Amino acid sequence: MAYVIGVDCGTSGTKTVLFDEKGAVIASKTIEYPMYQPKNGYAEQDPHDWANAMVETIKAVTAKSGVSKDEIVGVGISGQMHGLVMLDENGEVLRNSIIWCDQRTQAEVEQMNKIVGREKLIEITANPALTGWTAAKILWIKNNEPQIFEKCRHILLPKDYLRYILTNEFATEVSDASGMQLLDVPKRGWSSEICSALEIDMDMLAKVYESCEVTGTVTAKAAELTGLKEGTIVVGGAGDNAAAAIGTGVCSDGKAFTTIGTSGVVFAHTSSIAIDPKGRVHTCCAAVPNSWHVMGVTQGAGLSLKWFRDNFCEAEKETAKYMGVDEYYLMDKEAQTVGVGADRLLYLPYLMGERTPHLDPNARGVFFGLSAMHTKKHMLRAVLEGVSYSLRDCVEVFRDMNINVSDMMACGGGGSSPLWRSMLADLYNCPVKTAASKEGPALGVALLALTGAGVYSSVPEACEAVVSTDKIQQPNEENVPIYESYYQLYREIYPAIKEQCGKLAKL
């Protein structure tokens, strides 16, 4: 039996899981660390915290598993995307990493659009200039901390800094590099045109690999720190969403997943490059060689339900404590007592603006159709349905791009709700499934490592062998046309109030 390690470097903590070659969890350990916000809109973390967490979690899972280090055939690393790690000529960290949710770079986004042009950026990097992505952060350092920029010799992403700690190699892979806005996404390599225009030295960028390729091996020093065997391979790995796709078996055309966390993500695999010229969805290289993925994001998915719970569901919280159940379980049960369409009540989940398909930070939440007959239960059902409509918006953009979605997985906290899954199945008009394993990104990069080690001959073969389905929610034929009517009305509401949302923002 071969064993493999998956490391997932998240925003709240790093989780390391030891799997066997069939995907069974042998041991798991998570270590948390802080995020720093020195100013409003800023978000930073110390890369040393990630490195210490990785070392300690690998040490923990190898020590308590009883598995010999000789049986561990490889390591895969997943991580939060878009973070900027800058190292000097000695490989030392120059400053805290500016991470994915940092919003300080609006001036740099405008600078990128002025220098390169929005259309050219979308053509080459497959995405419009974005405040949270890495290129704008590099320009911010250049503009605001020139003394740091002058010392910088290596630019890495969060997970690739962890790779450097393990292997002493400066390497990245296509899925994570796609989120830097320096990669030619159709050609899967650094863009000399973009780097030259932004005056970023390409020598500072790491070598780009495919996600399942071997990028280096564990050094003697790293072996001593972690308990791994010197020479153990480390593969490219993947950005968090690309890794989650592999961990849920989304590795061929027609397959997709929906994640309902604080935000909502709809992610679809495609074997041919597809770029939305309007920039409504992100296109990145997939963790499967010579494939891509498209990703739509709705900002206020699970956040909408949490907002409703925190402000209107004290009774449910108290009852849940008394019954020993989750309050969301009771909220689901209440929403189920209301019919499809919530008696003509619609909700727009734009509590934090919106990305897909509107790209409008001024968009705001709306209850539409509220009448004296409506109760808290109707509003609760409308919130669940409104989030589902917003996720269907993402699928509609995919369809505009000729990307078919016929096989949908559901994950994240919202994916555990049978009611929410049934709404998605009815609105997508396709089965919605859950994966048997809940490990997502860690399992995904473990499968990439098993492929790199030769245990499986390809990433799809590894997914086929390991990933299995837990529950399947079929669409309800009676509900599909009813939801379709409500969805089409939902699509008309935001365009009718867009101008007023802009005016409200200025009051």
Short mmCIF file of C-alpha atoms in Angstrom, two decimals, residues 50-400:
data_model
loop_
_atom_site.label_atom_id
_atom_site.label_comp_id
_atom_site.label_asym_id
_atom_site.label_seq_id
_atom_site.Cartn_x
_atom_site.Cartn_y
_atom_site.Cartn_z
CA TRP A 50 2.25 28.85 7.20
CA ALA A 51 5.65 27.14 7.16
CA ASN A 52 5.58 26.32 10.88
CA ALA A 53 2.01 25.02 10.58
CA MET A 54 2.98 22.79 7.63
CA VAL A 55 6.05 21.39 9.38
CA GLU A 56 4.18 20.69 12.61
CA THR A 57 1.13 19.14 10.92
CA ILE A 58 3.26 16.87 8.70
CA LYS A 59 5.26 15.86 11.77
CA ALA A 60 2.01 15.13 13.65
CA VAL A 61 0.38 12.95 10.96
CA THR A 62 3.54 10.98 10.25
CA ALA A 63 4.20 10.40 13.97
CA LYS A 64 0.74 9.24 15.00
CA SER A 65 -0.14 7.15 11.93
CA GLY A 66 2.32 4.30 12.36
CA VAL A 67 3.04 4.53 8.61
CA SER A 68 6.73 4.22 7.70
CA LYS A 69 8.23 7.25 5.95
CA ASP A 70 9.45 4.82 3.26
CA GLU A 71 5.81 4.10 2.36
CA ILE A 72 4.93 7.78 1.76
CA VAL A 73 5.37 8.23 -1.99
CA GLY A 74 4.68 11.94 -2.38
CA VAL A 75 3.40 15.29 -1.14
CA GLY A 76 0.83 17.58 -2.76
CA ILE A 77 0.17 21.16 -1.63
CA SER A 78 -3.00 23.21 -2.03
CA GLY A 79 -3.36 26.80 -0.92
CA GLN A 80 -5.20 30.07 -0.79
CA MET A 81 -4.69 31.80 -4.14
CA HIS A 82 -3.46 35.28 -5.15
CA GLY A 83 -1.24 35.93 -2.09
CA LEU A 84 2.07 37.74 -2.63
CA VAL A 85 5.23 36.33 -1.02
CA MET A 86 8.45 38.26 -1.68
CA LEU A 87 11.90 36.82 -0.93
CA ASP A 88 15.35 38.40 -1.07
CA GLU A 89 18.48 36.95 -2.71
CA ASN A 90 18.97 34.60 0.26
CA GLY A 91 15.41 33.29 0.11
CA GLU A 92 14.37 35.23 3.23
CA VAL A 93 10.86 36.70 3.51
CA LEU A 94 10.93 40.49 3.00
CA ARG A 95 7.50 41.38 4.43
CA ASN A 96 4.18 39.84 5.42
CA SER A 97 2.22 38.35 2.54
CA ILE A 98 -0.60 40.47 1.12
CA ILE A 99 -3.34 37.82 0.83
CA TRP A 100 -6.32 37.19 -1.46
CA CYS A 101 -8.97 39.28 0.37
CA ASP A 102 -6.83 42.44 0.59
CA GLN A 103 -8.48 45.35 -1.26
CA ARG A 104 -5.81 48.09 -1.18
CA THR A 105 -4.92 47.97 -4.89
CA GLN A 106 -7.70 49.91 -6.66
CA ALA A 107 -5.20 52.48 -7.99
CA GLU A 108 -2.99 49.66 -9.31
CA VAL A 109 -5.96 48.03 -11.06
CA GLU A 110 -6.59 51.33 -12.83
CA GLN A 111 -2.86 51.48 -13.63
CA MET A 112 -3.00 47.98 -15.20
CA ASN A 113 -6.04 48.91 -17.30
CA LYS A 114 -4.30 52.09 -18.45
CA ILE A 115 -0.98 50.38 -19.31
CA VAL A 116 -2.20 47.08 -20.75
CA GLY A 117 -5.90 47.67 -21.46
CA ARG A 118 -8.88 45.72 -20.12
CA GLU A 119 -9.48 43.79 -23.34
CA LYS A 120 -5.82 42.76 -23.66
CA LEU A 121 -5.73 41.61 -20.03
CA ILE A 122 -8.79 39.42 -20.60
CA GLU A 123 -7.36 38.08 -23.87
CA ILE A 124 -4.03 37.01 -22.30
CA THR A 125 -4.75 36.41 -18.60
CA ALA A 126 -8.42 35.39 -19.19
CA ASN A 127 -9.59 37.85 -16.52
CA PRO A 128 -10.02 41.61 -16.05
CA ALA A 129 -7.66 43.39 -13.63
CA LEU A 130 -8.77 42.55 -10.08
CA THR A 131 -7.85 44.12 -6.74
CA GLY A 132 -7.39 40.78 -4.96
CA TRP A 133 -5.05 39.23 -7.56
CA THR A 134 -1.28 39.17 -7.37
CA ALA A 135 -0.09 41.46 -10.17
CA ALA A 136 -1.84 44.50 -8.66
CA LYS A 137 -0.19 43.70 -5.30
CA ILE A 138 3.26 43.60 -6.90
CA LEU A 139 2.60 47.03 -8.39
CA TRP A 140 1.39 48.29 -5.00
CA ILE A 141 4.71 47.27 -3.41
CA LYS A 142 6.56 48.89 -6.30
CA ASN A 143 4.56 52.12 -5.87
CA ASN A 144 4.41 52.26 -2.05
CA GLU A 145 7.37 50.24 -0.70
CA PRO A 146 10.11 50.67 -3.35
CA GLN A 147 12.83 49.72 -0.88
CA ILE A 148 11.20 46.28 -0.48
CA PHE A 149 10.71 45.88 -4.23
CA GLU A 150 14.39 46.66 -4.88
CA LYS A 151 15.45 43.81 -2.57
CA CYS A 152 12.98 41.31 -4.06
CA ARG A 153 14.49 38.46 -6.11
CA HIS A 154 11.72 35.85 -5.92
CA ILE A 155 7.92 36.16 -6.10
CA LEU A 156 5.93 33.17 -4.86
CA LEU A 157 2.34 32.24 -4.05
CA PRO A 158 1.48 30.98 -0.52
CA LYS A 159 1.59 27.25 -1.28
CA ASP A 160 4.72 27.71 -3.40
CA TYR A 161 6.53 29.22 -0.43
CA LEU A 162 5.73 25.97 1.41
CA ARG A 163 7.15 24.05 -1.56
CA TYR A 164 10.34 26.12 -1.25
CA ILE A 165 10.59 25.16 2.44
CA LEU A 166 10.26 21.47 1.54
CA THR A 167 12.36 21.31 -1.64
CA ASN A 168 14.46 24.51 -1.86
CA GLU A 169 13.00 24.92 -5.37
CA PHE A 170 11.29 28.04 -6.77
CA ALA A 171 8.37 26.48 -8.61
CA THR A 172 4.66 26.95 -9.19
CA GLU A 173 1.95 25.28 -11.27
CA VAL A 174 -0.62 26.43 -13.79
CA SER A 175 -3.81 26.57 -11.70
CA ASP A 176 -2.44 28.85 -8.97
CA ALA A 177 -0.29 30.86 -11.39
CA SER A 178 -3.48 31.64 -13.36
CA GLY A 179 -4.57 33.81 -10.42
CA MET A 180 -1.54 36.09 -10.61
CA GLN A 181 -2.57 37.90 -13.84
CA LEU A 182 0.93 37.39 -15.20
CA LEU A 183 0.23 34.01 -16.87
CA ASP A 184 -0.80 33.55 -20.49
CA VAL A 185 -3.70 31.28 -19.54
CA PRO A 186 -4.40 29.90 -23.05
CA LYS A 187 -0.68 29.08 -23.51
CA ARG A 188 -0.07 27.98 -19.87
CA GLY A 189 3.16 29.97 -19.40
CA TRP A 190 4.31 33.39 -18.18
CA SER A 191 3.33 36.27 -20.49
CA SER A 192 6.38 38.28 -21.51
CA GLU A 193 4.01 40.92 -22.93
CA ILE A 194 2.23 41.51 -19.60
CA CYS A 195 5.42 41.32 -17.51
CA SER A 196 7.23 43.73 -19.84
CA ALA A 197 4.31 46.19 -19.84
CA LEU A 198 4.13 46.17 -16.01
CA GLU A 199 7.96 46.20 -15.68
CA ILE A 200 8.06 42.98 -13.64
CA ASP A 201 11.27 40.99 -14.12
CA MET A 202 10.31 37.48 -15.28
CA ASP A 203 13.44 36.10 -13.58
CA MET A 204 11.68 36.74 -10.25
CA LEU A 205 8.86 34.36 -11.19
CA ALA A 206 8.99 30.65 -10.40
CA LYS A 207 9.20 27.90 -13.02
CA VAL A 208 5.70 26.80 -14.12
CA TYR A 209 4.70 23.11 -14.06
CA GLU A 210 1.51 21.16 -14.65
CA SER A 211 -0.22 20.33 -11.36
CA CYS A 212 0.67 16.61 -11.29
CA GLU A 213 4.30 17.07 -12.38
CA VAL A 214 7.16 16.54 -9.94
CA THR A 215 8.60 19.95 -8.98
CA GLY A 216 11.30 18.80 -6.56
CA THR A 217 12.05 16.46 -3.68
CA VAL A 218 12.18 16.82 0.10
CA THR A 219 15.60 18.09 1.21
CA ALA A 220 17.63 16.62 4.06
CA LYS A 221 16.82 19.68 6.20
CA ALA A 222 13.06 19.42 5.51
CA ALA A 223 13.16 15.67 6.15
CA GLU A 224 14.70 16.28 9.56
CA LEU A 225 12.05 18.90 10.41
CA THR A 226 8.98 16.95 9.21
CA GLY A 227 9.79 13.26 9.61
CA LEU A 228 9.44 12.69 5.85
CA LYS A 229 12.06 10.73 3.93
CA GLU A 230 14.69 12.75 2.06
CA GLY A 231 13.98 12.52 -1.67
CA THR A 232 10.19 12.17 -1.35
CA ILE A 233 8.62 13.83 -4.40
CA VAL A 234 6.60 17.06 -4.19
CA VAL A 235 4.22 17.67 -7.11
CA GLY A 236 2.86 20.94 -8.43
CA GLY A 237 -0.34 20.78 -6.40
CA ALA A 238 -3.08 23.33 -7.06
CA GLY A 239 -4.88 26.46 -5.94
CA ASP A 240 -7.67 25.74 -3.46
CA ASN A 241 -10.61 25.61 -5.89
CA ALA A 242 -8.71 23.65 -8.54
CA ALA A 243 -7.63 21.20 -5.82
CA ALA A 244 -11.22 20.91 -4.54
CA ALA A 245 -12.30 20.06 -8.09
CA ILE A 246 -9.95 17.06 -8.18
CA GLY A 247 -11.01 16.06 -4.66
CA THR A 248 -14.65 15.95 -5.81
CA GLY A 249 -13.94 14.26 -9.16
CA VAL A 250 -14.56 17.31 -11.36
CA CYS A 251 -11.96 16.48 -14.00
CA SER A 252 -13.82 16.06 -17.32
CA ASP A 253 -16.28 17.98 -19.51
CA GLY A 254 -19.82 18.29 -18.18
CA LYS A 255 -18.67 18.03 -14.55
CA ALA A 256 -18.95 20.95 -12.12
CA PHE A 257 -19.27 21.75 -8.44
CA THR A 258 -21.13 24.33 -6.37
CA THR A 259 -19.69 25.47 -3.06
CA ILE A 260 -21.89 27.37 -0.63
CA GLY A 261 -19.65 28.90 2.00
CA THR A 262 -19.65 32.58 3.01
CA SER A 263 -19.51 33.25 -0.72
CA GLY A 264 -20.77 30.86 -3.38
CA VAL A 265 -18.71 29.37 -6.18
CA VAL A 266 -19.81 27.50 -9.28
CA PHE A 267 -16.85 25.79 -10.95
CA ALA A 268 -16.91 23.87 -14.25
CA HIS A 269 -14.26 21.86 -16.09
CA THR A 270 -13.58 22.38 -19.81
CA SER A 271 -11.08 20.67 -22.10
CA SER A 272 -11.00 23.71 -24.41
CA ILE A 273 -10.14 27.25 -23.40
CA ALA A 274 -13.22 29.44 -22.87
CA ILE A 275 -12.94 33.12 -21.90
CA ASP A 276 -15.88 35.43 -21.18
CA PRO A 277 -15.11 38.70 -23.00
CA LYS A 278 -17.24 40.57 -20.43
CA GLY A 279 -15.09 39.27 -17.54
CA ARG A 280 -18.10 38.00 -15.57
CA VAL A 281 -16.45 34.69 -14.64
CA HIS A 282 -12.83 33.69 -14.04
CA THR A 283 -11.04 31.32 -16.41
CA CYS A 284 -7.95 29.52 -15.09
CA CYS A 285 -5.84 26.52 -16.01
CA ALA A 286 -7.21 23.34 -14.45
CA ALA A 287 -5.18 20.88 -12.40
CA VAL A 288 -5.73 18.37 -15.23
CA PRO A 289 -3.06 18.87 -17.94
CA ASN A 290 -4.25 20.71 -21.06
CA SER A 291 -7.60 21.60 -19.46
CA TRP A 292 -9.14 24.74 -17.99
CA HIS A 293 -11.89 25.68 -15.57
CA VAL A 294 -14.36 28.52 -15.37
CA MET A 295 -15.53 29.86 -12.05
CA GLY A 296 -18.41 32.15 -11.15
CA VAL A 297 -18.60 33.77 -7.71
CA THR A 298 -21.57 35.15 -5.82
CA GLN A 299 -20.49 37.20 -2.82
CA GLY A 300 -23.35 36.75 -0.34
CA ALA A 301 -24.29 33.04 -0.46
CA GLY A 302 -23.95 31.44 2.97
CA LEU A 303 -23.42 34.96 4.28
CA SER A 304 -27.07 35.74 3.50
CA LEU A 305 -28.31 32.82 5.58
CA LYS A 306 -25.91 33.65 8.42
CA TRP A 307 -27.09 37.28 8.36
CA PHE A 308 -30.71 36.15 8.56
CA ARG A 309 -29.93 33.69 11.36
CA ASP A 310 -27.98 36.23 13.43
CA ASN A 311 -30.65 38.92 13.15
CA PHE A 312 -33.96 37.08 13.09
CA CYS A 313 -33.54 33.54 14.44
CA GLU A 314 -32.91 33.82 18.20
CA ALA A 315 -35.81 31.44 18.89
CA GLU A 316 -34.31 28.83 16.56
CA LYS A 317 -30.93 29.19 18.26
CA GLU A 318 -32.44 28.60 21.71
CA THR A 319 -34.58 25.67 20.54
CA ALA A 320 -31.59 24.11 18.77
CA LYS A 321 -29.55 24.23 22.02
CA TYR A 322 -32.40 22.57 23.92
CA MET A 323 -32.81 19.85 21.26
CA GLY A 324 -29.07 19.32 20.74
CA VAL A 325 -29.25 20.03 17.00
CA ASP A 326 -27.80 22.65 14.64
CA GLU A 327 -29.90 25.81 14.28
CA TYR A 328 -29.49 25.59 10.48
CA TYR A 329 -31.24 22.20 10.63
CA LEU A 330 -34.28 23.84 12.27
CA MET A 331 -34.19 26.72 9.78
CA ASP A 332 -34.23 24.18 6.93
CA LYS A 333 -37.28 22.49 8.47
CA GLU A 334 -39.08 25.82 8.75
CA ALA A 335 -38.31 26.78 5.15
CA GLN A 336 -39.64 23.41 3.98
CA THR A 337 -43.12 24.34 5.26
CA VAL A 338 -43.31 27.07 2.59
CA GLY A 339 -43.90 26.18 -1.07
CA VAL A 340 -41.68 26.80 -4.11
CA GLY A 341 -41.39 30.54 -4.80
CA ALA A 342 -42.08 31.50 -1.16
CA ASP A 343 -45.58 32.74 -2.06
CA ARG A 344 -44.27 35.27 -4.57
CA LEU A 345 -41.38 36.58 -2.46
CA LEU A 346 -37.96 37.01 -4.08
CA TYR A 347 -34.61 37.85 -2.48
CA LEU A 348 -31.49 39.32 -4.12
CA PRO A 349 -28.44 38.21 -2.05
CA TYR A 350 -26.27 41.25 -2.79
CA LEU A 351 -25.29 42.09 0.79
CA MET A 352 -21.65 42.61 -0.23
CA GLY A 353 -22.10 43.81 -3.80
CA GLU A 354 -21.86 41.18 -6.52
CA ARG A 355 -19.28 39.61 -8.83
CA THR A 356 -21.00 37.16 -11.19
CA PRO A 357 -22.66 38.22 -13.38
CA HIS A 358 -22.97 41.91 -12.47
CA LEU A 359 -19.48 43.00 -11.27
CA ASP A 360 -21.05 45.77 -9.21
CA PRO A 361 -19.75 46.66 -5.72
CA ASN A 362 -22.79 48.95 -5.26
CA ALA A 363 -25.38 46.16 -5.70
CA ARG A 364 -27.39 45.63 -2.50
CA GLY A 365 -29.76 43.04 -1.03
CA VAL A 366 -33.49 43.23 -1.76
CA PHE A 367 -36.68 41.48 -0.67
CA PHE A 368 -39.02 41.91 -3.64
CA GLY A 369 -42.76 41.27 -3.37
CA LEU A 370 -43.01 41.52 0.42
CA SER A 371 -46.64 41.59 1.59
CA ALA A 372 -48.56 41.43 4.86
CA MET A 373 -49.18 37.70 4.40
CA HIS A 374 -45.46 36.87 4.49
CA THR A 375 -43.88 35.49 7.67
CA LYS A 376 -40.33 34.85 8.84
CA LYS A 377 -40.57 31.38 7.27
CA HIS A 378 -41.36 32.92 3.86
CA MET A 379 -38.35 35.24 4.16
CA LEU A 380 -36.14 32.31 5.16
CA ARG A 381 -37.26 30.28 2.14
CA ALA A 382 -36.77 33.33 -0.10
CA VAL A 383 -33.17 33.73 1.15
CA LEU A 384 -32.34 30.11 0.29
CA GLU A 385 -33.99 30.45 -3.11
CA GLY A 386 -32.39 33.83 -3.84
CA VAL A 387 -28.91 32.41 -3.27
CA SER A 388 -29.85 29.50 -5.56
CA TYR A 389 -30.97 31.95 -8.28
CA SER A 390 -27.65 33.79 -7.98
CA LEU A 391 -25.75 30.50 -8.41
CA ARG A 392 -27.90 29.68 -11.46
CA ASP A 393 -26.73 33.05 -12.87
CA CYS A 394 -23.19 31.61 -12.88
CA VAL A 395 -24.36 28.53 -14.80
CA GLU A 396 -26.11 30.78 -17.36
CA VAL A 397 -22.80 32.56 -18.07
CA PHE A 398 -21.18 29.14 -18.61
CA ARG A 399 -23.92 28.27 -21.09
CA ASP A 400 -23.28 31.55 -22.92
#
